[in-house]
Coordinates of C-alpha atoms in Angstrom, one line a residue:
X1 CA 1.6 1.1 -15.8
X2 CA -2.1 1.4 -16.6
X3 CA -4.2 -1.7 -16.7
X4 CA -6.4 -2.2 -19.8
X5 CA -9.7 -1.3 -17.5
X6 CA -8.2 2.1 -16.5
X7 CA -7.3 3.0 -20.3
X8 CA -10.8 1.9 -21.3
X9 CA -12.4 4.3 -18.6
X10 CA -10.1 7.2 -19.6
X11 CA -10.7 6.6 -23.6
X12 CA -14.5 6.5 -22.7
X13 CA -14.7 9.8 -20.8
X14 CA -12.5 11.4 -23.6
X15 CA -15.1 10.0 -26.2
X16 CA -18.2 11.6 -24.3
X17 CA -16.5 14.8 -23.9
X18 CA -15.8 15.1 -27.6
X19 CA -19.5 14.1 -28.5
X20 CA -20.7 16.6 -26.2
X21 CA -18.6 19.7 -27.3
X22 CA -17.8 19.0 -31.2
X23 CA -14.8 22.1 -31.0
X24 CA -12.7 19.4 -29.0
X25 CA -9.8 18.5 -31.2
X26 CA -8.0 14.8 -31.4
X27 CA -4.8 16.8 -29.9
X28 CA -6.8 18.0 -26.9
X29 CA -8.1 14.7 -26.6
X30 CA -4.6 13.2 -26.4
X31 CA -3.5 15.8 -23.7
X32 CA -6.5 15.3 -21.5
X33 CA -5.7 11.4 -21.7
X34 CA -2.3 12.1 -20.5
X35 CA -3.4 14.2 -17.6
X36 CA -5.9 11.7 -16.2
X37 CA -3.4 8.6 -16.4
X38 CA -0.7 10.9 -14.5
X39 CA -3.5 11.1 -11.8
X40 CA -4.1 7.2 -11.6
X41 CA -1.4 5.0 -9.9
X42 CA -1.5 1.4 -9.3
X43 CA -2.4 0.5 -5.6
X44 CA 0.0 -2.6 -5.8
X45 CA 3.0 -0.3 -7.2
X46 CA 2.5 2.5 -4.2
X47 CA 2.3 -0.7 -1.9
X48 CA 5.8 -1.6 -3.1
X49 CA 7.1 1.7 -2.6
X50 CA 6.0 2.0 1.1
X51 CA 7.5 -1.5 1.8
X52 CA 11.1 -0.7 0.3
X53 CA 11.3 3.2 1.4
X54 CA 13.2 2.4 4.7
X55 CA 15.6 -0.8 4.7
X56 CA 16.4 -2.4 7.9
X57 CA 20.3 -3.2 8.2
X58 CA 20.6 -6.9 8.4
X59 CA 23.0 -8.5 11.3
X60 CA 23.3 -8.8 15.0
X61 CA 22.7 -6.2 17.1
X62 CA 20.1 -3.8 18.8
X63 CA 18.0 -1.8 16.2
X64 CA 17.2 2.1 17.1
X65 CA 14.8 4.0 15.2
X66 CA 14.9 7.8 15.3
X67 CA 12.3 9.9 14.1
X68 CA 12.5 13.6 13.6
X69 CA 10.0 16.1 15.2
X70 CA 10.0 18.4 12.0
X71 CA 9.9 16.1 8.9
X72 CA 8.8 13.0 10.4
X73 CA 11.6 11.2 8.5
X74 CA 12.9 7.9 10.1
X75 CA 16.4 6.9 10.7
X76 CA 17.3 3.4 11.4
X77 CA 20.6 2.7 13.2
X78 CA 22.7 -0.3 14.6
X79 CA 23.5 0.3 18.0
X80 CA 26.2 -2.3 17.6
X81 CA 28.0 -0.2 15.0
X82 CA 27.8 2.8 17.1
X83 CA 29.3 0.7 20.0
X84 CA 32.0 -0.3 17.6
X85 CA 32.6 3.2 16.6
X86 CA 33.1 4.3 20.0
X87 CA 35.2 1.7 21.0
X88 CA 37.6 2.7 18.1
X89 CA 37.8 6.4 19.2
X90 CA 38.4 5.1 22.7
X91 CA 41.7 3.2 21.3
X92 CA 42.5 6.1 19.4
X93 CA 42.7 7.9 22.9
X94 CA 44.6 5.9 24.4
X95 CA 48.6 6.6 24.9
X96 CA 51.3 4.8 23.0
X97 CA 53.3 2.2 24.9
X98 CA 56.0 3.6 26.9
X99 CA 59.7 2.0 26.3
X100 CA 61.6 0.6 29.2
X101 CA 64.3 2.6 31.2
X102 CA 68.3 1.9 31.0
X103 CA 69.3 1.3 34.5
X104 CA 72.6 0.5 36.0
X105 CA 74.6 0.7 39.4
X106 CA 77.7 1.8 40.9
X107 CA 79.8 0.9 44.1
X108 CA 80.5 4.5 45.1
X109 CA 78.2 4.6 47.9
X110 CA 80.1 6.7 50.2
X111 CA 80.8 9.5 47.6
X112 CA 77.8 9.5 46.3
X113 CA 76.1 10.1 50.0
X114 CA 78.6 12.5 51.0
X115 CA 77.5 14.6 48.0
X116 CA 73.9 14.3 48.2
X117 CA 74.3 15.0 52.2
X118 CA 75.4 18.4 51.5
X119 CA 72.5 19.1 48.7
X120 CA 69.6 21.3 50.1
X121 CA 66.9 18.4 48.7
X122 CA 69.2 15.4 48.4
X123 CA 68.3 13.4 51.5
X124 CA 64.9 12.7 53.1
X125 CA 63.8 10.0 55.2
X126 CA 61.0 7.8 54.3
X127 CA 58.7 6.4 57.3
X128 CA 57.9 2.9 57.8
X129 CA 54.5 2.2 56.0
X130 CA 55.0 5.1 53.8
X131 CA 55.1 5.8 50.1
X132 CA 57.1 8.8 48.6
X133 CA 56.3 10.0 45.0
X134 CA 58.7 12.4 43.5
X135 CA 56.5 14.1 40.6
X136 CA 59.0 15.1 37.9
X137 CA 57.8 17.5 34.7
X138 CA 59.2 17.0 31.4
X139 CA 61.5 20.0 30.7
X140 CA 61.2 22.1 27.4
X141 CA 64.9 21.8 27.3
X142 CA 65.6 18.1 28.2
X143 CA 65.0 15.2 26.4
X144 CA 65.6 12.5 29.4
X145 CA 65.1 12.1 32.7
X146 CA 67.8 10.6 35.2
X147 CA 67.9 9.2 38.6
X148 CA 70.2 8.0 41.4
X149 CA 69.8 6.9 44.7
X150 CA 71.0 4.8 47.6
X151 CA 69.7 4.2 51.2
X152 CA 71.6 3.7 54.6
X153 CA 71.5 0.0 55.8
X154 CA 68.1 -1.4 54.4
X155 CA 66.6 -2.1 50.9
X156 CA 63.6 0.2 49.5
X157 CA 61.0 -0.3 47.1
X158 CA 61.4 1.7 43.5
X159 CA 59.2 2.2 40.3
X160 CA 58.9 4.8 37.6
X161 CA 55.6 5.7 36.0
X162 CA 54.4 8.6 33.7
X163 CA 51.4 11.0 33.7
X164 CA 50.3 12.1 30.2
X165 CA 49.0 15.3 31.5
X166 CA 49.8 18.9 30.5
X167 CA 52.7 20.3 32.0
X168 CA 52.0 23.9 33.9
X169 CA 55.2 23.7 35.8
X170 CA 58.6 22.6 35.7
X171 CA 59.0 22.2 39.7
X172 CA 59.8 19.0 41.2
X173 CA 57.2 18.3 44.0
X174 CA 57.2 15.4 46.6
X175 CA 53.9 13.6 47.8
X176 CA 53.7 11.4 50.8
X177 CA 51.2 8.7 51.6
X178 CA 51.0 5.9 54.0
X179 CA 50.3 3.4 51.7
X180 CA 49.9 2.8 47.8
X181 CA 46.1 2.3 48.4
X182 CA 45.8 5.7 49.8
X183 CA 47.8 6.9 46.4
X184 CA 45.1 5.5 44.4
X185 CA 42.2 6.8 46.1
X186 CA 44.0 10.2 46.1
X187 CA 44.5 10.1 42.1
X188 CA 40.5 8.8 41.8
X189 CA 39.4 12.5 43.8
X190 CA 41.8 14.3 41.6
X191 CA 39.9 12.7 38.3
X192 CA 36.5 13.2 39.9
X193 CA 37.2 16.7 40.6
X194 CA 38.1 17.3 36.9
X195 CA 34.5 15.8 36.4
X196 CA 31.3 17.9 36.3
X197 CA 29.0 17.6 39.0
X198 CA 26.3 15.3 38.1
X199 CA 28.0 14.0 35.1
X200 CA 26.9 10.3 34.5
X201 CA 30.2 9.7 32.4
X202 CA 32.4 10.7 35.6
X203 CA 36.0 9.8 35.4
X204 CA 36.6 6.4 36.7
X205 CA 39.7 3.6 37.1
X206 CA 39.4 3.1 33.3
X207 CA 40.6 6.5 32.6
X208 CA 43.2 6.5 35.2
X209 CA 44.7 3.4 33.3
X210 CA 44.7 5.2 30.1
X211 CA 46.5 8.4 31.4
X212 CA 49.0 6.5 33.5
X213 CA 51.6 4.4 31.9
X214 CA 54.2 2.0 33.5
X215 CA 57.9 2.5 32.7
X216 CA 59.2 0.3 35.6
X217 CA 57.0 -1.6 38.1
X218 CA 57.9 -0.9 42.0
X219 CA 59.9 -3.6 43.5
X220 CA 62.8 -4.1 46.4
X221 CA 66.2 -2.5 45.3
X222 CA 69.3 -3.0 47.0
X223 CA 70.3 0.4 47.4
X224 CA 71.8 -0.1 50.8
X225 CA 74.6 -1.8 48.6
X226 CA 75.1 0.0 45.5
X227 CA 73.8 3.3 44.2
X228 CA 71.1 2.7 42.0
X229 CA 70.7 4.7 38.8
X230 CA 68.7 4.9 35.4
X231 CA 67.3 7.3 32.7
X232 CA 64.3 7.4 30.6
X233 CA 63.8 9.5 27.2
X234 CA 61.0 11.8 27.2
X235 CA 57.8 10.0 25.0
X236 CA 56.0 13.2 25.0
X237 CA 54.8 16.0 27.4
X238 CA 53.7 14.8 30.9
X239 CA 55.1 14.0 34.5
X240 CA 57.4 11.2 35.7
X241 CA 56.2 9.6 38.9
X242 CA 59.3 8.4 40.9
X243 CA 57.9 6.0 43.7
X244 CA 60.2 5.2 46.7
X245 CA 58.0 2.4 48.6
X246 CA 58.5 1.6 52.3
X247 CA 55.1 0.5 53.0
X248 CA 56.3 -3.2 53.4
X249 CA 58.4 -2.0 56.4
X250 CA 56.4 -2.1 59.6
X251 CA 59.2 -1.3 61.8
X252 CA 62.1 0.5 59.9
X253 CA 62.3 4.2 58.4
X254 CA 64.8 4.4 55.6
X255 CA 67.0 7.4 55.0
X256 CA 67.0 7.8 51.2
X257 CA 69.8 10.1 49.2
X258 CA 68.6 10.8 45.8
X259 CA 69.4 13.0 42.8
X260 CA 67.1 13.6 40.0
X261 CA 67.9 15.5 36.9
X262 CA 67.3 16.0 33.1
X263 CA 69.5 16.0 30.1
X264 CA 69.4 17.0 26.3

């Protein structure tokens, strides 16, 4: 848009040129006016363009401005929105909830103990103050894990957890620790070993909570009176953690008879 004073200047300049050179036609004068008008802009309009070129998002949250080293373009980001996106990705990464197990008991204590006493790995002693964790990987031919156990004379704590991790071996292993606190420290060391040295975003207890799921919490069972049994359908690939907890006992060791297997 040209103002009247600018139009007068263009018209006057074209008229002067026509008077000096009589060969200049009316069409050439019109073209000259158009070229000159394209080169003259309103200062007010240019200011408006500059003001509206970058729109700052409205709303609460920190504003982050990033300028490109190559083009000089400026991007304006909302830190609050980015945080929400990251939390959304974290929620997606969390494993699904675990279904409760099926449990039952049987009174055939003598038969069960006699049978497990003959098995190579059907009997162990859980010492006073110890926690024994039996790690049972999911089997490609199975669909559920089953367990049975009993003790001599005294009860024992028992619980089942699940480790959402890649299975590299189907071998059942046994881990012994002196307390549940020591187990937590060993698990934290395992996660820290997976993180690169110097990484500021190292593994932590929050990652540990996302990786491990509770199927049945540890509490004392009357395994000296009845055989304790149960099963759980595979939620996916991972490792079951069957914990036999004698950490509360300061004086007595517990003789444990147990049988762990999978079914299809």
